Short mmCIF file of C-alpha atoms in Angstrom, two decimals:
data_model
loop_
_atom_site.label_atom_id
_atom_site.label_comp_id
_atom_site.label_asym_id
_atom_site.label_seq_id
_atom_site.Cartn_x
_atom_site.Cartn_y
_atom_site.Cartn_z
CA MET I 1 15.09 -86.15 -249.09
CA ARG I 2 13.48 -89.51 -249.78
CA SER I 3 16.47 -91.31 -248.33
CA LEU I 4 16.34 -89.19 -245.21
CA LEU I 5 12.62 -89.86 -244.74
CA PHE I 6 13.18 -93.57 -245.24
CA ILE I 7 16.02 -93.65 -242.71
CA LEU I 8 13.96 -91.73 -240.14
CA LEU I 9 10.99 -94.07 -240.51
CA PHE I 10 13.22 -97.11 -240.43
CA LEU I 11 14.88 -95.88 -237.25
CA LEU I 12 11.46 -95.29 -235.73
CA VAL I 13 10.27 -98.82 -236.48
CA PHE I 14 13.61 -100.30 -235.53
CA ASP I 15 13.45 -98.43 -232.26
CA LEU I 16 9.92 -99.71 -231.57
CA ALA I 17 11.00 -103.25 -232.21
CA GLN I 18 14.33 -103.14 -230.41
CA ALA I 19 14.17 -100.81 -227.45
CA GLN I 20 13.00 -101.56 -223.98
CA MET I 21 9.35 -101.09 -223.33
CA GLU I 22 8.23 -97.72 -222.10
CA ARG I 23 7.95 -97.88 -218.30
CA LYS I 24 4.45 -96.99 -217.18
CA ARG I 25 3.42 -96.42 -213.59
CA ALA I 26 0.76 -98.85 -212.44
CA THR I 27 -0.24 -96.75 -209.46
CA LYS I 28 -0.75 -93.13 -208.74
CA ASN I 29 0.59 -91.67 -205.53
CA VAL I 30 -0.79 -93.30 -202.44
CA PRO I 31 -3.82 -91.08 -201.76
CA ASP I 32 -4.33 -91.50 -198.00
CA ILE I 33 -2.05 -89.47 -195.78
CA GLU I 34 -0.83 -90.99 -192.54
CA LEU I 35 -1.65 -88.49 -189.81
CA PHE I 36 -0.67 -90.65 -186.84
CA SER I 37 1.47 -93.76 -186.49
CA SER I 38 -1.06 -95.75 -184.54
CA THR I 39 -4.74 -95.97 -183.71
CA SER I 40 -4.15 -94.38 -180.33
CA LEU I 41 -1.59 -91.99 -178.90
CA VAL I 42 -1.41 -92.68 -175.19
CA THR I 43 -5.04 -92.91 -174.20
CA ALA I 44 -6.83 -91.00 -176.91
CA GLN I 45 -7.87 -92.60 -180.15
CA THR I 46 -6.53 -91.04 -183.33
CA VAL I 47 -7.96 -90.80 -186.83
CA SER I 48 -5.72 -93.69 -187.88
CA ILE I 49 -7.66 -96.89 -188.36
CA VAL I 50 -6.68 -100.54 -188.65
CA PRO I 51 -6.72 -101.32 -192.39
CA GLU I 52 -9.25 -103.77 -193.77
CA GLY I 53 -8.32 -107.38 -193.11
CA GLU I 54 -5.63 -106.55 -190.57
CA MET I 55 -5.64 -107.07 -186.83
CA GLN I 56 -3.79 -104.94 -184.35
CA SER I 57 -2.85 -106.01 -180.87
CA ALA I 58 -1.74 -103.48 -178.30
CA ILE I 59 -0.39 -103.69 -174.80
CA SER I 60 -0.10 -100.53 -172.72
CA HIS I 61 1.43 -99.99 -169.29
CA SER I 62 1.23 -97.02 -166.99
CA PHE I 63 3.19 -96.95 -163.72
CA GLY I 64 3.17 -94.90 -160.53
CA THR I 65 4.28 -91.28 -160.37
CA ILE I 66 7.98 -90.58 -160.75
CA ARG I 67 7.71 -88.18 -157.81
CA SER I 68 8.34 -91.09 -155.43
CA GLY I 69 11.95 -91.22 -156.61
CA TRP I 70 14.44 -94.05 -156.11
CA GLY I 71 12.39 -95.63 -153.34
CA ASP I 72 10.12 -97.32 -155.82
CA LEU I 73 12.26 -96.71 -158.86
CA PHE I 74 10.39 -93.63 -160.03
CA GLY I 75 7.05 -95.36 -159.95
CA LEU I 76 8.04 -98.55 -161.70
CA ASP I 77 7.57 -100.57 -158.49
CA ASN I 78 4.04 -99.30 -158.06
CA ASN I 79 1.09 -101.16 -159.45
CA ALA I 80 0.92 -100.78 -163.18
CA ALA I 81 -2.28 -100.25 -165.04
CA VAL I 82 -2.26 -102.61 -167.99
CA HIS I 83 -4.49 -102.40 -171.01
CA LEU I 84 -4.65 -105.22 -173.53
CA ALA I 85 -6.48 -104.66 -176.78
CA VAL I 86 -7.18 -106.13 -180.19
CA ASP I 87 -8.72 -104.23 -183.08
CA TYR I 88 -9.79 -105.54 -186.45
CA GLY I 89 -10.34 -103.66 -189.70
CA ILE I 90 -13.76 -104.80 -190.92
CA THR I 91 -13.73 -102.51 -193.93
CA LYS I 92 -11.26 -99.85 -194.98
CA ASN I 93 -13.23 -97.27 -192.98
CA LEU I 94 -14.57 -99.31 -190.07
CA SER I 95 -12.84 -101.11 -187.22
CA LEU I 96 -14.01 -102.96 -184.15
CA GLY I 97 -11.95 -103.53 -181.03
CA LEU I 98 -12.03 -105.18 -177.65
CA GLY I 99 -9.87 -104.25 -174.69
CA ARG I 100 -9.40 -104.88 -171.02
CA THR I 101 -7.91 -102.67 -168.33
CA SER I 102 -6.45 -104.34 -165.26
CA VAL I 103 -7.67 -101.60 -162.91
CA ASP I 104 -11.34 -102.19 -161.99
CA ASP I 105 -11.36 -105.11 -164.46
CA VAL I 106 -12.90 -103.01 -167.19
CA PHE I 107 -13.70 -104.49 -170.59
CA ASP I 108 -14.21 -102.05 -173.42
CA LEU I 109 -15.76 -102.61 -176.81
CA ARG I 110 -15.07 -99.94 -179.37
CA LEU I 111 -16.04 -98.97 -182.86
CA LYS I 112 -14.29 -96.49 -185.13
CA TRP I 113 -15.65 -95.19 -188.41
CA MET I 114 -13.46 -93.02 -190.63
CA PRO I 115 -15.45 -92.22 -193.77
CA TYR I 116 -13.51 -89.07 -194.67
CA LYS I 117 -9.73 -89.17 -194.87
CA GLN I 118 -7.30 -86.46 -195.86
CA ASN I 119 -5.61 -87.37 -199.11
CA SER I 120 -2.69 -86.25 -201.17
CA PHE I 121 -4.86 -85.16 -204.09
CA GLY I 122 -5.95 -82.11 -202.10
CA ASN I 123 -9.68 -82.59 -202.54
CA LYS I 124 -10.00 -83.83 -198.94
CA PRO I 125 -8.03 -81.41 -196.78
CA ILE I 126 -9.00 -82.94 -193.41
CA SER I 127 -9.90 -86.29 -191.88
CA MET I 128 -13.17 -86.78 -190.05
CA GLY I 129 -14.71 -89.70 -188.26
CA ILE I 130 -16.51 -90.93 -185.18
CA TYR I 131 -15.60 -93.25 -182.37
CA PHE I 132 -17.71 -95.01 -179.80
CA ASN I 133 -16.57 -96.95 -176.77
CA ILE I 134 -18.65 -98.85 -174.23
CA GLY I 135 -17.01 -100.01 -171.02
CA LEU I 136 -18.12 -102.71 -168.61
CA GLU I 137 -16.70 -102.70 -165.11
CA THR I 138 -16.55 -106.30 -163.94
CA LEU I 139 -14.76 -105.84 -160.62
CA GLU I 140 -16.69 -107.40 -157.76
CA GLU I 141 -17.92 -104.59 -155.54
CA ARG I 142 -18.52 -105.55 -151.90
CA ARG I 143 -20.54 -102.51 -150.91
CA PHE I 144 -23.01 -102.50 -153.75
CA ASN I 145 -24.72 -105.10 -155.82
CA TYR I 146 -24.47 -103.59 -159.29
CA SER I 147 -26.70 -104.64 -162.11
CA PHE I 148 -25.24 -105.11 -165.59
CA ILE I 149 -26.59 -101.74 -166.74
CA GLU I 150 -25.18 -99.97 -163.69
CA ARG I 151 -21.71 -101.27 -164.59
CA LEU I 152 -21.70 -99.65 -168.03
CA ASN I 153 -19.96 -96.46 -169.13
CA TYR I 154 -19.67 -94.81 -172.52
CA HIS I 155 -17.53 -92.49 -174.53
CA SER I 156 -18.06 -91.03 -177.99
CA SER I 157 -15.88 -88.68 -180.01
CA PHE I 158 -16.07 -86.78 -183.23
CA PHE I 159 -12.66 -86.57 -184.91
CA ILE I 160 -11.37 -83.66 -186.96
CA ALA I 161 -7.72 -83.85 -187.95
CA ARG I 162 -5.30 -82.48 -190.44
CA LYS I 163 -1.72 -82.97 -191.39
CA PHE I 164 0.06 -79.68 -191.97
CA GLY I 165 2.94 -80.04 -194.37
CA ASN I 166 5.06 -83.11 -193.99
CA ARG I 167 5.69 -82.99 -190.24
CA ILE I 168 2.82 -81.78 -188.10
CA SER I 169 -0.51 -83.49 -187.47
CA LEU I 170 -3.19 -82.08 -185.19
CA GLN I 171 -6.47 -83.56 -184.06
CA LEU I 172 -9.44 -82.12 -182.23
CA SER I 173 -12.03 -84.50 -180.76
CA PRO I 174 -15.14 -83.05 -179.12
CA SER I 175 -16.35 -85.84 -176.87
CA LEU I 176 -19.10 -86.97 -174.59
CA SER I 177 -18.54 -89.44 -171.76
CA HIS I 178 -21.10 -90.97 -169.44
CA PHE I 179 -20.96 -93.26 -166.41
CA ASN I 180 -24.18 -95.00 -165.40
CA THR I 181 -22.92 -95.29 -161.84
CA LEU I 182 -20.57 -93.16 -159.80
CA VAL I 183 -19.50 -93.64 -156.21
CA SER I 184 -18.90 -90.41 -154.32
CA GLN I 185 -18.40 -89.38 -150.72
CA ASN I 186 -19.81 -85.96 -151.45
CA THR I 187 -23.46 -85.33 -150.90
CA ASN I 188 -23.55 -83.33 -154.13
CA ASN I 189 -24.77 -85.23 -157.10
CA PRO I 190 -21.68 -85.91 -159.27
CA ASP I 191 -21.68 -85.32 -163.01
CA HIS I 192 -22.46 -88.53 -164.80
CA THR I 193 -22.07 -86.88 -168.19
CA ILE I 194 -18.96 -84.97 -169.18
CA PHE I 195 -18.22 -82.91 -172.25
CA SER I 196 -14.58 -82.62 -173.14
CA THR I 197 -12.35 -81.81 -176.07
CA LEU I 198 -9.32 -83.96 -176.76
CA PHE I 199 -6.33 -82.27 -178.38
CA LEU I 200 -3.72 -84.48 -180.02
CA GLY I 201 -0.62 -83.65 -181.97
CA ARG I 202 2.31 -85.33 -183.64
CA LEU I 203 5.63 -83.98 -184.81
CA LYS I 204 7.47 -86.14 -187.31
CA LEU I 205 11.20 -86.17 -186.61
CA ASN I 206 11.94 -88.52 -189.50
CA GLU I 207 10.21 -91.43 -191.21
CA LYS I 208 10.33 -93.61 -188.10
CA ASN I 209 10.52 -91.32 -185.08
CA PHE I 210 7.83 -89.03 -183.75
CA LEU I 211 7.01 -86.83 -180.78
CA CYS I 212 3.37 -86.61 -179.71
CA PHE I 213 1.15 -85.01 -177.11
CA GLU I 214 -2.41 -85.30 -175.91
CA THR I 215 -4.44 -83.27 -173.46
CA ILE I 216 -8.09 -83.28 -172.45
CA PRO I 217 -9.72 -80.07 -171.23
CA ILE I 218 -13.05 -80.77 -169.55
CA ASN I 219 -15.64 -78.41 -171.02
CA THR I 220 -18.25 -79.03 -168.31
CA ASP I 221 -15.72 -78.42 -165.52
CA PRO I 222 -12.92 -76.15 -166.76
CA GLU I 223 -11.37 -75.97 -163.28
CA SER I 224 -10.80 -79.71 -163.04
CA VAL I 225 -7.35 -81.27 -163.37
CA ARG I 226 -6.57 -81.90 -166.98
CA HIS I 227 -4.82 -85.00 -168.32
CA TRP I 228 -1.58 -84.39 -170.21
CA ALA I 229 0.67 -86.88 -171.94
CA PHE I 230 3.78 -86.68 -174.11
CA SER I 231 5.10 -89.62 -176.03
CA TYR I 232 8.00 -90.64 -178.18
CA GLU I 233 7.09 -93.09 -180.94
CA ILE I 234 9.15 -95.44 -183.04
CA ALA I 235 7.33 -96.93 -186.01
CA THR I 236 8.63 -99.96 -187.85
CA GLY I 237 7.01 -102.02 -190.60
CA GLY I 238 4.71 -103.95 -188.26
CA HIS I 239 5.19 -102.35 -184.84
CA VAL I 240 4.73 -99.03 -183.17
CA PHE I 241 6.59 -98.55 -179.89
CA GLN I 242 5.51 -95.72 -177.63
CA LEU I 243 7.26 -94.40 -174.55
CA PHE I 244 5.34 -91.81 -172.64
CA LEU I 245 5.04 -89.51 -169.70
CA GLN I 246 1.49 -88.85 -168.55
CA SER I 247 -0.52 -87.61 -165.64
CA GLY I 248 -3.50 -89.91 -166.17
CA TYR I 249 -3.34 -93.53 -165.12
CA LEU I 250 -5.88 -95.46 -167.17
CA PHE I 251 -6.34 -96.26 -170.84
CA THR I 252 -9.89 -95.61 -171.91
CA GLU I 253 -10.99 -92.07 -172.53
CA GLN I 254 -13.98 -92.00 -170.19
CA TYR I 255 -11.88 -93.23 -167.27
CA ILE I 256 -8.99 -90.88 -167.88
CA ILE I 257 -11.38 -87.97 -168.24
CA LYS I 258 -13.33 -88.82 -165.11
CA GLN I 259 -10.61 -90.13 -162.82
CA THR I 260 -7.49 -88.06 -163.51
CA SER I 261 -6.64 -86.14 -160.37
CA ASP I 262 -2.88 -85.78 -160.80
CA SER I 263 -1.47 -82.66 -162.37
CA PHE I 264 1.28 -83.10 -164.91
CA TRP I 265 2.61 -79.60 -164.38
CA ASP I 266 2.79 -80.10 -160.60
CA GLY I 267 5.11 -83.05 -161.13
CA ASP I 268 2.60 -85.92 -160.93
CA ILE I 269 4.05 -87.65 -163.94
CA ARG I 270 3.97 -91.35 -164.75
CA LEU I 271 6.14 -93.39 -167.03
CA GLY I 272 4.44 -95.71 -169.43
CA PHE I 273 4.84 -97.58 -172.65
CA ALA I 274 2.76 -99.24 -175.33
CA ILE I 275 3.49 -101.68 -178.11
CA HIS I 276 1.22 -101.97 -181.12
CA ARG I 277 1.58 -104.84 -183.56
CA VAL I 278 -0.37 -105.46 -186.77
CA TYR I 279 -1.06 -108.84 -188.34
CA GLN I 280 -2.36 -109.82 -191.73
CA MET I 281 -5.62 -111.71 -191.28
CA LYS I 282 -7.04 -111.62 -194.78
CA LYS I 283 -5.27 -111.80 -198.11
CA ARG I 284 -5.87 -108.63 -200.06
CA SER I 285 -7.00 -109.14 -203.65
CA MET R 1 1.43 -76.79 -261.69
CA LYS R 2 4.91 -78.24 -261.51
CA VAL R 3 5.02 -77.74 -257.75
CA GLN R 4 1.75 -79.61 -257.35
CA LYS R 5 3.12 -82.69 -259.15
CA ILE R 6 6.16 -82.89 -256.91
CA ILE R 7 4.06 -82.77 -253.78
CA ASN R 8 1.78 -85.58 -255.03
CA SER R 9 4.77 -87.67 -255.85
CA ASN R 10 6.27 -87.19 -252.37
CA LEU R 11 2.97 -88.02 -250.70
CA LYS R 12 2.70 -91.29 -252.65
CA PHE R 13 6.21 -92.22 -251.63
CA TYR R 14 5.49 -91.29 -248.03
CA PHE R 15 2.33 -93.42 -247.87
CA PHE R 16 4.10 -96.35 -249.53
CA THR R 17 6.98 -96.14 -247.07
CA ALA R 18 4.63 -95.81 -244.10
CA LYS R 19 2.58 -98.85 -245.22
CA PHE R 20 5.75 -100.83 -245.69
CA MET R 21 7.04 -99.91 -242.24
CA VAL R 22 3.72 -100.74 -240.56
CA PHE R 23 3.80 -104.12 -242.33
CA ILE R 24 7.37 -104.73 -241.14
CA SER R 25 6.64 -103.67 -237.58
CA VAL R 26 3.52 -105.88 -237.41
CA GLN R 27 5.66 -108.79 -238.56
CA VAL R 28 8.22 -108.01 -235.87
CA LEU R 29 5.62 -107.62 -233.15
CA ALA R 30 3.93 -110.84 -234.23
CA GLN R 31 6.93 -112.67 -232.90
CA SER R 32 6.73 -111.24 -229.42
CA TYR R 33 4.99 -112.43 -226.29
CA TYR R 34 3.60 -109.92 -223.85
CA SER R 35 1.81 -109.61 -220.51
CA GLU R 36 1.10 -106.89 -218.00
CA VAL R 37 -0.62 -109.07 -215.41
CA GLY R 38 2.22 -111.33 -214.37
CA THR R 39 2.91 -112.16 -210.76
CA ALA R 40 6.10 -111.16 -209.02
CA SER R 41 6.75 -111.98 -205.41
CA PHE R 42 9.54 -111.83 -202.89
CA THR R 43 10.11 -113.75 -199.71
CA SER R 44 11.80 -112.00 -196.88
CA SER R 45 12.59 -113.00 -193.34
CA ILE R 46 13.45 -111.63 -189.97
CA PRO R 47 14.44 -113.91 -187.07
CA TYR R 48 11.67 -116.50 -186.48
CA TYR R 49 9.39 -114.94 -189.06
CA GLU R 50 9.01 -115.01 -192.83
CA PHE R 51 6.70 -112.99 -195.00
CA THR R 52 5.89 -112.64 -198.68
CA GLY R 53 5.02 -109.63 -200.75
CA SER R 54 3.56 -109.90 -204.21
CA SER R 55 2.18 -107.95 -207.13
CA ASN R 56 0.12 -109.10 -210.08
CA GLN R 57 1.13 -106.18 -212.26
CA LEU R 58 4.39 -107.49 -213.64
CA THR R 59 4.82 -106.36 -217.24
CA GLY R 60 6.93 -108.50 -219.53
CA LEU R 61 7.89 -108.86 -223.16
CA ILE R 62 9.84 -111.65 -224.82
CA ASP R 63 10.77 -110.62 -228.31
CA VAL R 64 11.72 -113.80 -230.11
CA SER R 65 12.91 -112.13 -233.29
CA GLU R 66 15.26 -109.89 -231.36
CA ASN R 67 16.01 -112.53 -228.73
CA THR R 68 15.34 -110.02 -225.95
CA VAL R 69 13.63 -110.32 -222.59
CA ASP R 70 12.20 -107.21 -220.96
CA PHE R 71 10.37 -107.17 -217.62
CA TYR R 72 9.47 -104.41 -215.21
CA LEU R 73 7.39 -103.95 -212.09
CA ASP R 74 6.03 -100.85 -210.42
CA LEU R 75 7.32 -101.45 -206.90
CA GLU R 76 4.45 -99.55 -205.33
CA THR R 77 2.13 -102.37 -206.38
CA LEU R 78 3.87 -104.82 -204.03
CA ASP R 79 1.55 -105.92 -201.25
CA SER R 80 2.90 -107.66 -198.15
CA GLY R 81 -0.50 -107.85 -196.46
CA ILE R 82 0.26 -105.16 -193.89
CA LYS R 83 0.01 -101.56 -194.99
CA LYS R 84 2.57 -100.31 -192.49
CA ARG R 85 5.05 -102.85 -193.80
CA ASP R 86 4.27 -101.80 -197.38
CA LYS R 87 4.99 -98.21 -196.44
CA ASP R 88 8.25 -99.26 -194.80
CA MET R 89 9.16 -101.23 -197.92
CA ARG R 90 8.49 -98.24 -200.18
CA LEU R 91 10.71 -96.07 -197.98
CA THR R 92 13.47 -98.67 -198.02
CA LEU R 93 13.34 -99.03 -201.81
CA GLU R 94 12.86 -95.27 -202.28
CA THR R 95 10.08 -95.92 -204.75
CA LYS R 96 9.36 -92.25 -205.29
CA LYS R 97 12.85 -91.89 -206.71
CA TYR R 98 13.20 -95.39 -208.20
CA PRO R 99 9.69 -96.64 -208.97
CA PHE R 100 10.61 -99.73 -211.00
CA ALA R 101 12.43 -103.01 -210.66
CA GLU R 102 13.41 -104.10 -214.16
CA PHE R 103 15.24 -106.73 -216.11
CA TYR R 104 16.41 -106.37 -219.67
CA GLY R 105 18.50 -109.03 -221.30
CA ILE R 106 18.84 -111.69 -223.94
CA LEU R 107 17.82 -115.32 -224.20
CA LEU R 108 20.80 -117.62 -223.95
CA ASP R 109 18.77 -120.65 -225.08
CA SER R 110 16.41 -120.85 -227.99
CA ILE R 111 12.77 -121.65 -227.45
CA ASP R 112 11.25 -124.70 -229.12
CA PHE R 113 7.79 -123.46 -230.05
CA LYS R 114 6.60 -126.92 -231.08
CA ASN R 115 7.46 -128.45 -227.75
CA THR R 116 4.62 -128.28 -225.23
CA GLN R 117 6.71 -129.87 -222.49
CA LEU R 118 8.48 -127.89 -219.80
CA GLN R 119 11.59 -126.22 -221.20
CA SER R 120 14.44 -124.86 -219.23
CA ILE R 121 15.84 -121.60 -220.52
CA ARG R 122 18.51 -119.20 -219.42
CA THR R 123 18.59 -115.47 -219.82
CA LYS R 124 21.30 -112.96 -219.10
CA GLY R 125 20.93 -109.24 -218.64
CA ASN R 126 20.76 -106.33 -216.26
CA PHE R 127 18.51 -106.36 -213.23
CA SER R 128 17.93 -102.86 -211.87
CA ILE R 129 16.37 -101.79 -208.62
CA HIS R 130 16.93 -98.83 -206.30
CA GLY R 131 18.85 -97.09 -209.07
CA VAL R 132 21.53 -99.78 -209.24
CA SER R 133 21.98 -102.17 -212.12
CA GLN R 134 23.75 -105.53 -211.92
CA GLU R 135 24.30 -108.15 -214.60
CA ILE R 136 22.69 -111.44 -213.62
CA GLU R 137 21.87 -114.77 -215.22
CA VAL R 138 18.46 -116.25 -214.47
CA LYS R 139 17.22 -119.76 -215.12
CA GLY R 140 13.56 -120.20 -215.82
CA ASN R 141 11.00 -122.77 -216.86
CA LEU R 142 8.87 -122.22 -219.87
CA THR R 143 5.84 -124.02 -221.26
CA MET R 144 4.08 -123.39 -224.59
CA ILE R 145 0.32 -123.16 -224.14
CA ASP R 146 -1.48 -122.50 -227.43
CA ASN R 147 -0.51 -118.94 -228.34
CA ALA R 148 1.12 -118.19 -225.05
CA LEU R 149 4.28 -118.82 -223.07
CA LYS R 150 4.02 -119.63 -219.40
CA LEU R 151 7.21 -118.58 -217.69
CA THR R 152 8.34 -119.10 -214.12
CA ALA R 153 11.70 -118.10 -212.70
CA GLU R 154 13.32 -117.40 -209.40
CA TRP R 155 16.56 -115.89 -208.27
CA ILE R 156 18.27 -114.38 -205.29
CA VAL R 157 18.83 -110.69 -204.73
CA LYS R 158 21.45 -109.50 -202.28
CA LEU R 159 20.26 -106.15 -201.00
CA ASP R 160 23.80 -104.92 -200.48
CA ASP R 161 24.47 -105.30 -204.21
CA TYR R 162 21.79 -102.71 -204.90
CA ASP R 163 22.67 -100.28 -202.08
CA ILE R 164 19.49 -101.22 -200.23
CA ILE R 165 19.81 -101.00 -196.47
CA PRO R 166 17.65 -103.71 -194.88
CA PRO R 167 15.18 -102.33 -192.31
CA SER R 168 16.25 -103.00 -188.75
CA PHE R 169 15.18 -102.30 -185.22
CA PHE R 170 17.76 -102.77 -182.48
CA ILE R 171 19.07 -106.32 -183.02
CA ILE R 172 16.25 -107.39 -185.34
CA LYS R 173 17.22 -107.03 -188.96
CA VAL R 174 15.55 -108.06 -192.20
CA ASP R 175 17.52 -110.76 -194.01
CA PRO R 176 19.72 -109.03 -196.62
CA ILE R 177 19.09 -111.91 -199.05
CA GLN R 178 15.69 -111.92 -200.76
CA LYS R 179 14.17 -114.60 -202.96
CA ILE R 180 12.43 -113.29 -206.05
CA TYR R 181 9.86 -115.35 -207.94
CA ILE R 182 7.95 -114.53 -211.12
CA ASP R 183 5.08 -116.36 -212.77
CA VAL R 184 3.67 -114.95 -215.98
CA LEU R 185 1.62 -116.02 -218.97
CA LEU R 186 2.93 -114.12 -221.99
CA VAL R 187 0.48 -113.97 -224.86
CA ARG R 188 1.56 -113.85 -228.48
CA GLN R 189 1.10 -110.43 -230.04
#
């Protein structure tokens, strides 16, 4: 009995001294869940935010309608709307961005705050945040002499999103858009302020390929033509490539809400693409 | 009464044995050097671009009495500076299934503990990552600093050897050869 006890204890100590160290995990599971691959789908901003200390550049193109056929190569020969943008993650929940759209020479400054993010621990079942965008139309207008204030337009959204299971993400964004100045041939006073609700969704095909959609019903004018877009996304380590079909033409929410007159389901569909690229700007500690 | 005596006797023996073993194990551990805040980094490249990922949570143990070297790293602590790239890296390395990169081997050269100059040492053992283990020999540099050993080492990992498929996109492909570098101050236990 004594011998057995001695051998057992000796084996225990010998094992402690000889064996490999016990492997201990240094991290728990990554808590934040990725709901969308990029900060925007086609036009609409998503709940995804540029991480702290990183910068994202994005270039987006939207062409003419494919209805025109071979004559102008399904819209590719028509003037493209181009949006260039950079966004920077100031903190892990706050990002600031600057963009420019080629049509009407519009600069946009935007701020996104995502204080509440769905996590894998289950104590935060949804993501919520707010987004604000201010646009400045700098195109020289021959008919009118606009003041700086008259050239401004705004858009704000409240984001609610959730990832369901491993594949489906949905986002709802009640929004308010406002143009300080509108030009209209109608004698009726146009709506400067528009309430809308953006619906976004993503279906994960595998770790790198996704199908997405976005649509924007106008709450204040339910009869108006609604923007639709469908995109195919490829996400790599530092890039997100998006190919899309959309009815809208421009790349900031307030413009696409106010100026979309083409109907996706009547065949007024445009080809487009976007490339997002992230850069490390600050060494993480 | 007789039963009581036997139990007392066994308890004395047990405590004596336990004390003896604790003494022995302390002596053994006293000859080991340990850290869990070492730095491990890798350098990777794609055409016209090179990036580095690193972690400062490398855990290592050099047991001089047993002549063993034991290092491991939780791969989810690697930070390349871009979160999307980190996520891609975790998917490539399948860190949920294989969370650690580890090396366990023996010292081929003895350490001169009185020498405070840079010493070159070799170690041989198994490096494991992505569920595949390969025997490798690594050369390192070691410096005695008071009660600690400063160790640096670097070696090359061929991803193919460990069944790791380098991420690629069309014609752009991550270099299948990665440089690994470790820098750790192991403190005497």
